[in-house]
Short mmCIF file of C-alpha atoms and ligand atoms in Angstrom, two decimals:
data_model
loop_
_atom_site.label_atom_id
_atom_site.label_comp_id
_atom_site.label_asym_id
_atom_site.label_seq_id
_atom_site.Cartn_x
_atom_site.Cartn_y
_atom_site.Cartn_z
CA MET A 1 0.00 0.00 0.00
CA LYS A 2 1.29 3.48 -0.89
CA ARG A 3 2.12 5.63 2.16
CA ARG A 4 0.59 9.10 2.17
CA ARG A 5 3.09 11.76 3.03
CA ILE A 6 1.44 14.54 4.98
CA VAL A 7 3.14 17.89 5.55
CA THR A 8 1.75 20.50 7.96
CA GLY A 9 2.69 24.18 7.98
CA LEU A 10 2.05 26.35 11.03
CA ASP A 11 2.34 30.11 10.55
CA ILE A 12 2.29 31.67 14.02
CA GLY A 13 1.66 35.31 13.17
CA THR A 14 1.01 38.37 15.32
CA THR A 15 -2.55 38.68 13.97
CA LYS A 16 -3.52 35.16 13.02
CA ILE A 17 -2.37 31.59 13.37
CA CYS A 18 -2.72 29.63 10.16
CA ALA A 19 -2.41 25.86 9.89
CA LEU A 20 -2.29 24.13 6.51
CA ILE A 21 -2.26 20.38 6.02
CA ALA A 22 -1.06 19.13 2.63
CA GLU A 23 -0.69 15.75 1.02
CA LEU A 24 2.41 15.11 -1.05
CA SER A 25 1.82 12.86 -4.04
CA ALA A 26 4.36 10.39 -5.46
CA ASN A 27 5.42 12.98 -8.07
CA ARG A 28 5.95 15.50 -5.24
CA GLN A 29 2.87 17.61 -6.04
CA LEU A 30 1.29 19.25 -3.01
CA GLU A 31 -2.42 19.24 -2.44
CA ILE A 32 -3.79 21.28 0.45
CA ILE A 33 -6.40 19.18 2.23
CA GLY A 34 -6.95 21.15 5.44
CA ILE A 35 -6.84 24.76 6.50
CA GLY A 36 -7.48 26.42 9.86
CA ILE A 37 -7.18 30.02 10.98
CA ALA A 38 -7.46 31.35 14.53
CA PRO A 39 -6.94 34.90 15.81
CA SER A 40 -3.60 35.30 17.58
CA HIS A 41 -3.29 37.17 20.89
CA GLY A 42 -0.12 35.85 22.48
CA LEU A 43 2.47 37.51 20.21
CA ARG A 44 3.99 40.96 20.08
CA LYS A 45 5.95 42.04 17.00
CA GLY A 46 6.32 38.43 15.89
CA ILE A 47 7.55 37.14 19.28
CA VAL A 48 5.62 34.85 21.65
CA VAL A 49 4.92 36.80 24.85
CA ASP A 50 2.14 34.54 26.19
CA ILE A 51 2.67 30.79 25.76
CA ASP A 52 -0.82 29.86 27.04
CA LYS A 53 -2.74 32.12 24.66
CA THR A 54 -0.49 31.14 21.76
CA SER A 55 -0.86 27.40 22.36
CA HIS A 56 -4.66 27.77 22.64
CA ALA A 57 -4.81 29.56 19.30
CA ILE A 58 -2.49 26.96 17.71
CA LYS A 59 -4.75 24.18 18.99
CA SER A 60 -7.80 25.89 17.57
CA ALA A 61 -6.20 26.45 14.13
CA ILE A 62 -4.87 22.88 13.97
CA GLN A 63 -8.22 21.38 15.02
CA LYS A 64 -10.02 23.29 12.26
CA ALA A 65 -7.48 22.12 9.69
CA GLU A 66 -7.67 18.52 10.97
CA MET A 67 -11.44 18.54 10.81
CA MET A 68 -11.37 19.67 7.18
CA ALA A 69 -8.66 17.17 6.23
CA GLY A 70 -10.30 14.33 8.15
CA ILE A 71 -6.96 13.30 9.69
CA LYS A 72 -4.96 14.04 12.82
CA VAL A 73 -1.46 15.42 12.51
CA ASP A 74 1.30 15.13 15.08
CA SER A 75 3.95 17.54 13.86
CA ALA A 76 4.38 20.72 11.82
CA PHE A 77 6.92 22.98 10.13
CA VAL A 78 6.77 26.17 12.16
CA GLY A 79 7.57 29.72 11.02
CA ILE A 80 9.67 32.11 13.09
CA ALA A 81 10.08 35.89 12.87
CA GLY A 82 10.72 38.82 15.23
CA SER A 83 13.44 41.44 15.44
CA HIS A 84 15.69 39.08 17.47
CA ILE A 85 16.49 37.41 14.15
CA LYS A 86 19.89 38.37 12.74
CA SER A 87 21.66 37.09 9.69
CA ILE A 88 25.21 37.12 8.35
CA ASN A 89 27.05 35.72 5.35
CA SER A 90 29.85 33.32 6.23
CA HIS A 91 32.54 31.37 4.37
CA GLY A 92 33.77 27.81 5.00
CA VAL A 93 36.66 25.84 3.50
CA VAL A 94 37.84 22.20 3.82
CA ALA A 95 40.14 19.76 2.01
CA VAL A 96 38.27 17.00 0.15
CA THR A 97 38.93 13.62 1.80
CA GLY A 98 39.09 10.15 0.24
CA GLU A 99 41.41 8.54 -2.30
CA GLU A 100 39.50 9.55 -5.45
CA LYS A 101 39.10 13.18 -4.36
CA GLU A 102 35.41 13.00 -5.22
CA ILE A 103 33.16 15.25 -3.14
CA LYS A 104 30.89 13.24 -0.85
CA LYS A 105 28.03 14.17 1.47
CA SER A 106 30.45 14.07 4.44
CA ASP A 107 32.65 16.73 2.74
CA VAL A 108 29.61 18.96 2.18
CA ASP A 109 28.56 18.51 5.84
CA ARG A 110 32.08 19.40 7.01
CA VAL A 111 32.31 22.55 4.90
CA LEU A 112 28.90 23.69 6.17
CA ASP A 113 30.10 23.04 9.73
CA ALA A 114 33.20 25.13 9.01
CA ALA A 115 31.00 28.02 7.81
CA LYS A 116 28.98 27.76 11.03
CA ILE A 117 31.88 29.04 13.10
CA ILE A 118 30.54 32.55 13.66
CA PRO A 119 30.39 34.87 16.66
CA LEU A 120 27.44 33.65 18.75
CA SER A 121 26.49 34.91 22.22
CA THR A 122 25.27 32.46 24.88
CA GLU A 123 21.76 33.84 24.30
CA GLU A 124 21.75 33.07 20.57
CA GLU A 125 21.50 30.03 18.38
CA ILE A 126 21.65 29.23 14.69
CA ILE A 127 18.33 28.67 12.88
CA HIS A 128 19.50 28.16 9.29
CA VAL A 129 22.76 27.54 7.50
CA LEU A 130 21.81 28.17 3.88
CA ALA A 131 24.36 27.42 1.19
CA ARG A 132 24.50 30.24 -1.37
CA GLU A 133 27.19 28.70 -3.59
CA TYR A 134 29.98 26.15 -3.47
CA ILE A 135 33.46 26.74 -4.84
CA VAL A 136 35.47 23.70 -5.98
CA ASP A 137 39.20 24.33 -6.55
CA GLY A 138 38.46 28.02 -7.18
CA CYS A 139 35.59 27.36 -9.62
CA GLN A 140 32.64 29.47 -8.37
CA GLY A 141 28.86 29.36 -8.71
CA ILE A 142 28.33 25.64 -8.04
CA LYS A 143 24.91 24.82 -6.59
CA ASP A 144 25.46 21.10 -5.91
CA PRO A 145 29.06 19.88 -5.61
CA LEU A 146 28.20 16.23 -4.80
CA GLY A 147 30.12 13.82 -7.04
CA MET A 148 32.43 16.51 -8.45
CA SER A 149 36.20 16.01 -8.41
CA GLY A 150 38.37 18.44 -6.48
CA VAL A 151 40.76 18.87 -3.59
CA ARG A 152 39.50 22.10 -2.03
CA LEU A 153 35.83 22.67 -1.22
CA GLU A 154 34.55 26.10 -0.16
CA VAL A 155 31.05 27.35 0.60
CA GLU A 156 29.43 30.77 0.85
CA THR A 157 26.53 30.59 3.30
CA HIS A 158 23.82 32.78 4.68
CA ILE A 159 23.42 32.09 8.39
CA VAL A 160 20.27 33.03 10.27
CA LYS A 161 20.43 33.19 14.07
CA GLY A 162 17.95 34.16 16.76
CA SER A 163 17.42 34.51 20.50
CA SER A 164 17.34 31.11 22.26
CA THR A 165 14.58 32.31 24.59
CA SER A 166 12.31 33.44 21.76
CA ILE A 167 12.89 30.19 19.87
CA GLN A 168 12.19 28.10 22.97
CA ASN A 169 8.98 29.99 23.76
CA LEU A 170 7.77 29.40 20.21
CA VAL A 171 8.60 25.68 20.39
CA LYS A 172 6.99 25.35 23.84
CA SER A 173 3.76 26.92 22.53
CA VAL A 174 3.60 24.35 19.72
CA LEU A 175 4.40 21.42 22.03
CA ARG A 176 1.78 22.56 24.53
CA ALA A 177 -0.76 22.50 21.71
CA GLY A 178 0.05 18.79 21.34
CA LEU A 179 2.22 18.99 18.23
CA ASN A 180 5.87 18.19 17.65
CA VAL A 181 8.09 20.55 15.67
CA ASP A 182 9.46 19.14 12.40
CA ASP A 183 11.57 22.22 11.87
CA ILE A 184 11.71 25.92 12.55
CA VAL A 185 11.78 28.02 9.38
CA LEU A 186 12.44 31.72 8.96
CA GLU A 187 9.09 33.16 7.81
CA PRO A 188 10.33 35.25 4.86
CA LEU A 189 12.32 32.23 3.63
CA ALA A 190 9.11 30.17 3.79
CA SER A 191 7.08 32.87 2.00
CA SER A 192 9.71 33.06 -0.74
CA PHE A 193 8.99 29.43 -1.66
CA ALA A 194 5.34 30.27 -2.16
CA VAL A 195 5.45 33.54 -4.11
CA LEU A 196 8.75 34.07 -5.94
CA SER A 197 9.53 32.67 -9.37
CA GLU A 198 12.90 31.09 -10.19
CA ASP A 199 13.47 33.83 -12.80
CA GLU A 200 12.97 36.57 -10.22
CA LYS A 201 15.38 34.89 -7.79
CA GLU A 202 17.97 34.56 -10.56
CA LEU A 203 17.62 38.18 -11.66
CA GLY A 204 17.55 39.61 -8.13
CA VAL A 205 14.42 40.36 -6.12
CA ALA A 206 13.34 41.48 -2.63
CA LEU A 207 10.32 39.83 -0.99
CA VAL A 208 8.60 42.04 1.59
CA ASP A 209 6.02 40.27 3.80
CA ILE A 210 4.08 42.98 5.65
CA GLY A 211 2.16 41.25 8.44
CA GLY A 212 0.44 42.60 11.54
CA GLY A 213 3.47 42.98 13.80
CA THR A 214 6.49 42.59 11.55
CA THR A 215 7.71 43.31 8.05
CA ASP A 216 9.94 40.48 6.87
CA LEU A 217 12.49 40.95 4.14
CA ILE A 218 14.45 38.48 2.03
CA VAL A 219 16.67 39.27 -0.95
CA PHE A 220 17.65 36.79 -3.65
CA HIS A 221 20.39 37.38 -6.20
CA GLU A 222 21.68 34.93 -8.83
CA GLY A 223 19.30 32.31 -7.42
CA SER A 224 20.73 32.48 -3.87
CA ILE A 225 19.77 34.23 -0.64
CA ALA A 226 21.79 37.41 -0.22
CA PHE A 227 20.10 39.02 2.77
CA THR A 228 17.31 38.55 5.33
CA SER A 229 15.88 40.89 7.93
CA VAL A 230 12.82 41.26 10.19
CA LEU A 231 11.56 44.79 10.95
CA PRO A 232 9.34 45.33 14.03
CA VAL A 233 6.58 47.25 12.23
CA GLY A 234 3.47 46.13 10.36
CA GLY A 235 -0.23 46.63 9.69
CA ASN A 236 -1.19 46.72 13.38
CA HIS A 237 0.81 49.92 13.78
CA VAL A 238 -1.30 51.47 11.03
CA SER A 239 -4.49 50.42 12.87
CA ASN A 240 -3.19 51.86 16.15
CA ASP A 241 -2.36 55.16 14.43
CA ILE A 242 -5.92 55.28 13.08
CA ALA A 243 -7.39 54.50 16.52
CA VAL A 244 -5.44 57.42 18.02
CA GLY A 245 -5.88 59.79 15.06
CA LEU A 246 -9.62 59.20 14.65
CA ARG A 247 -10.30 58.61 18.37
CA THR A 248 -12.02 55.30 17.68
CA PRO A 249 -11.65 51.74 19.10
CA VAL A 250 -8.83 49.67 17.51
CA SER A 251 -11.29 47.11 16.09
CA GLU A 252 -13.17 49.94 14.32
CA ALA A 253 -9.85 51.41 13.12
CA GLU A 254 -8.92 48.01 11.66
CA LYS A 255 -12.27 47.70 9.87
CA ASN A 256 -12.09 51.20 8.39
CA LYS A 257 -8.49 50.68 7.26
CA ILE A 258 -9.52 47.57 5.32
CA LEU A 259 -12.75 49.01 3.92
CA TYR A 260 -11.79 52.62 3.14
CA GLY A 261 -8.02 52.90 3.59
CA SER A 262 -5.47 53.85 0.95
CA ALA A 263 -1.71 54.32 1.13
CA LEU A 264 -2.01 57.41 -1.08
CA ALA A 265 -4.25 60.09 0.46
CA GLU A 266 -4.00 62.30 -2.64
CA LYS A 267 -6.08 59.75 -4.55
CA ILE A 268 -9.09 60.19 -2.29
CA ASP A 269 -11.90 62.64 -3.08
CA PRO A 270 -11.63 65.41 -0.43
CA LYS A 271 -15.46 65.56 -0.20
CA GLU A 272 -16.07 61.85 0.53
CA LYS A 273 -17.17 61.13 4.09
CA ILE A 274 -17.32 57.89 6.12
CA GLU A 275 -18.96 57.04 9.43
CA VAL A 276 -16.86 55.78 12.31
CA LEU A 277 -17.61 54.73 15.86
CA ALA A 278 -16.59 57.26 18.52
CA ALA A 279 -14.09 56.21 21.22
CA SER A 280 -17.00 55.66 23.62
CA GLY A 281 -18.06 52.76 21.38
CA ARG A 282 -21.66 54.06 21.25
CA ASP A 283 -22.06 57.11 18.99
CA ARG A 284 -21.06 57.32 15.34
CA LYS A 285 -19.41 60.36 13.78
CA LYS A 286 -18.74 61.46 10.20
CA ILE A 287 -15.17 62.10 9.07
CA HIS A 288 -13.52 62.75 5.71
CA ARG A 289 -12.19 59.54 4.16
CA LYS A 290 -9.16 61.52 3.03
CA TYR A 291 -8.31 62.21 6.68
CA LEU A 292 -8.26 58.44 7.40
CA CYS A 293 -5.82 58.00 4.53
CA GLN A 294 -3.68 60.93 5.70
CA VAL A 295 -3.20 59.00 8.97
CA ILE A 296 -2.37 55.76 7.12
CA GLU A 297 0.06 57.13 4.54
CA PRO A 298 2.94 58.27 6.82
CA ARG A 299 3.12 54.88 8.59
CA MET A 300 3.12 52.95 5.30
CA HIS A 301 5.71 55.41 4.01
CA GLU A 302 7.80 54.64 7.09
CA VAL A 303 7.55 50.87 6.44
CA PHE A 304 8.80 51.26 2.85
CA SER A 305 11.49 53.78 3.90
CA LEU A 306 12.79 51.24 6.44
CA VAL A 307 12.81 48.58 3.72
CA LYS A 308 14.74 50.95 1.45
CA LYS A 309 17.24 51.70 4.25
CA GLU A 310 17.75 47.99 4.98
CA LEU A 311 18.34 47.27 1.29
CA ALA A 312 20.80 50.17 1.02
CA GLU A 313 22.71 49.18 4.18
CA ALA A 314 23.00 45.60 2.99
CA GLY A 315 24.23 46.86 -0.40
CA ALA A 316 21.30 44.95 -1.85
CA LYS A 317 19.38 47.63 -3.76
CA ASP A 318 21.40 47.25 -6.96
CA LEU A 319 21.02 43.48 -6.68
CA THR A 320 17.25 43.60 -7.15
CA PRO A 321 16.41 44.59 -10.74
CA ALA A 322 13.24 42.44 -10.53
CA GLY A 323 12.11 44.86 -7.81
CA LEU A 324 9.96 44.26 -4.76
CA VAL A 325 7.33 41.58 -4.31
CA LEU A 326 4.88 42.51 -1.53
CA THR A 327 2.92 39.90 0.37
CA GLY A 328 1.24 39.51 3.80
CA GLY A 329 -2.04 41.03 4.95
CA ALA A 330 -0.94 44.66 5.14
CA SER A 331 0.30 44.59 1.53
CA LEU A 332 -3.39 44.42 0.55
CA LEU A 333 -4.03 48.03 1.51
CA ASP A 334 -5.18 49.95 -1.58
CA ASP A 335 -2.35 51.74 -3.42
CA ALA A 336 0.37 50.08 -1.28
CA THR A 337 2.28 48.96 -4.38
CA GLU A 338 2.18 52.45 -5.87
CA LEU A 339 3.48 54.05 -2.67
CA ALA A 340 6.19 51.37 -2.31
CA SER A 341 7.34 51.85 -5.88
CA GLY A 342 7.63 55.62 -5.35
CA VAL A 343 9.63 55.20 -2.13
CA VAL A 344 12.08 52.47 -3.17
CA ASP A 345 12.24 53.49 -6.85
CA LEU A 346 11.86 49.92 -8.09
CA PRO A 347 9.04 47.96 -9.79
CA VAL A 348 6.61 46.48 -7.24
CA ARG A 349 4.03 43.69 -7.54
CA ILE A 350 1.80 41.78 -5.11
CA GLY A 351 2.85 38.17 -4.60
CA GLU A 352 0.47 35.42 -3.60
CA PRO A 353 0.71 31.64 -3.53
CA SER A 354 -0.98 29.83 -6.40
CA TYR A 355 -1.64 26.70 -4.33
CA VAL A 356 -4.61 27.88 -2.32
CA SER A 357 -7.13 28.18 -5.11
CA GLY A 358 -10.56 27.26 -3.84
CA LEU A 359 -9.51 27.27 -0.22
CA SER A 360 -10.21 30.97 0.25
CA ASP A 361 -13.89 30.16 -0.29
CA VAL A 362 -14.12 27.92 2.75
CA VAL A 363 -12.29 30.07 5.25
CA GLU A 364 -14.52 32.23 7.35
CA ASN A 365 -12.52 35.22 8.41
CA PRO A 366 -14.43 38.43 7.83
CA VAL A 367 -11.47 40.54 9.04
CA TYR A 368 -9.79 40.08 5.71
CA ILE A 369 -12.83 40.42 3.53
CA LYS A 370 -13.02 43.69 1.76
CA ARG A 371 -16.19 44.84 0.05
CA GLY A 372 -17.49 41.28 -0.33
CA ASP A 373 -14.20 39.82 -1.62
CA LYS A 374 -12.94 36.31 -0.84
CA VAL A 375 -10.17 35.86 1.71
CA PRO A 376 -7.05 37.07 -0.14
CA LYS A 377 -4.37 34.50 -0.80
CA ALA A 378 -1.53 36.83 0.27
CA ILE A 379 -2.25 36.02 3.94
CA PHE A 380 -1.40 32.35 3.23
CA SER A 381 2.07 33.00 1.73
CA THR A 382 4.02 31.95 4.83
CA ALA A 383 1.89 28.87 5.59
CA VAL A 384 1.99 27.65 1.97
CA GLY A 385 5.75 28.32 1.92
CA LEU A 386 6.17 26.24 5.09
CA ILE A 387 4.58 23.18 3.51
CA GLU A 388 6.67 23.70 0.35
CA TYR A 389 9.76 23.90 2.53
CA GLY A 390 8.68 20.76 4.39
CA ALA A 391 8.04 18.89 1.14
CA ASN A 392 11.42 19.87 -0.33
CA PHE A 393 13.75 19.86 2.66
CA GLY A 394 11.78 17.93 5.27
CA ASP A 395 14.01 14.89 5.03
CA ASN A 396 17.35 16.66 5.34
CA ALA A 397 16.70 20.23 6.42
CA GLN A 398 19.89 22.16 7.08
CA VAL A 399 18.60 23.58 10.28
CA GLU A 400 19.98 23.65 13.77
CA ASN A 401 17.47 22.33 16.23
CA LYS A 402 19.03 22.90 19.57
CA SER A 403 16.01 24.52 21.15
CA LYS A 404 13.67 22.07 19.53
CA ASP A 405 15.62 19.13 20.94
CA ILE A 406 15.99 20.71 24.36
CA VAL A 407 12.29 21.50 24.65
CA ASN A 408 11.14 18.24 23.01
CA ASN A 409 13.30 16.27 25.44
CA PHE A 410 12.02 18.32 28.35
CA PHE A 411 8.38 17.65 27.42
CA ASN A 412 9.02 13.99 26.67
CA ARG A 413 10.53 13.64 30.14
CA ILE A 414 7.44 15.27 31.65
CA LYS A 415 5.17 12.98 29.61
CA GLU A 416 7.15 9.91 30.79
CA TRP A 417 7.06 11.15 34.35
CA PHE A 418 3.28 11.53 34.18
CA SER A 419 2.74 8.15 32.56
CA GLU A 420 4.83 6.53 35.33
CA PHE A 421 2.61 8.15 37.89
CA PHE A 422 -0.78 7.29 36.42
N1 LIG B 1 -7.51 44.11 2.84
C1 LIG B 1 -6.64 44.60 3.69
N2 LIG B 1 -6.22 45.90 3.58
C2 LIG B 1 -5.34 46.40 4.45
N3 LIG B 1 -4.77 45.72 5.47
C3 LIG B 1 -5.15 44.45 5.62
C4 LIG B 1 -6.09 43.81 4.76
N4 LIG B 1 -6.26 42.53 5.15
C5 LIG B 1 -5.46 42.37 6.23
N5 LIG B 1 -4.81 43.51 6.52
C6 LIG B 1 -3.85 43.74 7.62
O1 LIG B 1 -2.84 42.77 7.56
C7 LIG B 1 -2.31 42.55 8.87
C8 LIG B 1 -2.23 41.06 9.12
O2 LIG B 1 -1.48 40.47 8.11
P1 LIG B 1 -0.98 38.95 8.22
O3 LIG B 1 -2.15 38.05 8.38
O4 LIG B 1 -0.08 38.70 7.09
O5 LIG B 1 -0.17 39.07 9.62
P2 LIG B 1 0.45 37.99 10.56
O6 LIG B 1 1.12 36.94 9.75
O7 LIG B 1 -0.53 37.52 11.57
O8 LIG B 1 1.52 38.86 11.36
P3 LIG B 1 3.13 38.84 11.38
O9 LIG B 1 3.60 38.17 10.15
O10 LIG B 1 3.50 40.28 11.45
O11 LIG B 1 3.50 38.14 12.65
C9 LIG B 1 -3.24 43.25 9.84
O12 LIG B 1 -2.61 44.44 10.30
C10 LIG B 1 -4.47 43.58 8.98
O13 LIG B 1 -5.08 44.79 9.37
MG1 LIG B 2 3.01 36.68 8.87
#
């Protein structure tokens, strides 16, 4: 009997937790068979600050996805973000061993280990060691050196590291929800699998995932990762600005942003008025729609200015002729692409995963529904990317799992302890 391979992606966002269950066919095609979304309350700027609330929301999202898929899952590929994430490029070099001087898996593992020797504080750990290119006897640009002949093997890597505490709190939240962690994956890396084309990655492109609490950035050049970064600002900051500026509850601010907001106030008719709830939560008042957009525009401008600054500091702006691809919930704001293009002076498009066709229809999440639209696919980019990552690298992911092992072992010990007792 053929074994079904099931891959689960768990996007633990600041606004929502999204679980996707997919089935991988023999020809490695992914079919999404379950989807669950739950509002998230235990995170701030992409970091778990309340394990209980986070694990409850994870449980709820997973249960919804399991119900739809008609199966139970026991582990998931989990996304990580937050401004504790730092990344650096590092170089490794080793001599090729063996009589025939043919590069083997053990040589590749050793050169990646050599590249991993980077300054790391006691509070940090490595999340990814991503090979950008291999160099065999001075010959550059090699993507897969296995089986090649040579005496000297070098690698250029992109290393992603993060705070051990933040990683452990994320893993604990998943374990408490009754799931094991297959792997921890940097969210923008996951999203890139879902929305970027191979041509864009080859030419040079920056993916900008604007969520609720963070804006995640990843730059590809010549098919490899050149830069990653997580900025602590997102769509929730826009909603808070509106709540303060319009003196209205945050939930009302959020609704008005989605229904009437624009990133370019100049496009709005100065005479058009909208009705918003007063801060008391009882009376309604009329305001100019243009005023709402005048509150939104500076914050969105700030987001894209920060992206521009990050790209400039990393020396990455000239590496991205394919421009910016925006994804994530906050990228759906009207005129966001136009504003972004003006600020960064590059072409900009919206990126969304193609896998979730049909699934938007079944998800009930009115928060994201604008003027009767379906749930937009851009909010699934990270979750779809996580299952793509799991399907492609699940068997031999190049990821350090110190925290995962520590916490898994800790919980297994507690489980054993309990089972001995009862
Ligand atoms: N149609 C829309 N127009 C404008 N903003 C929107 C729209 N739909 C969603 N948003 C905003 O997108 C944000 C949530 O996006 P998303 O679901 O990608 O975040 P998240 O993954 O939970 O958070 P993060 O990745 O930052 O941890 C919220 O601020 C929400 O207001
Ligand atoms: Mg997100």
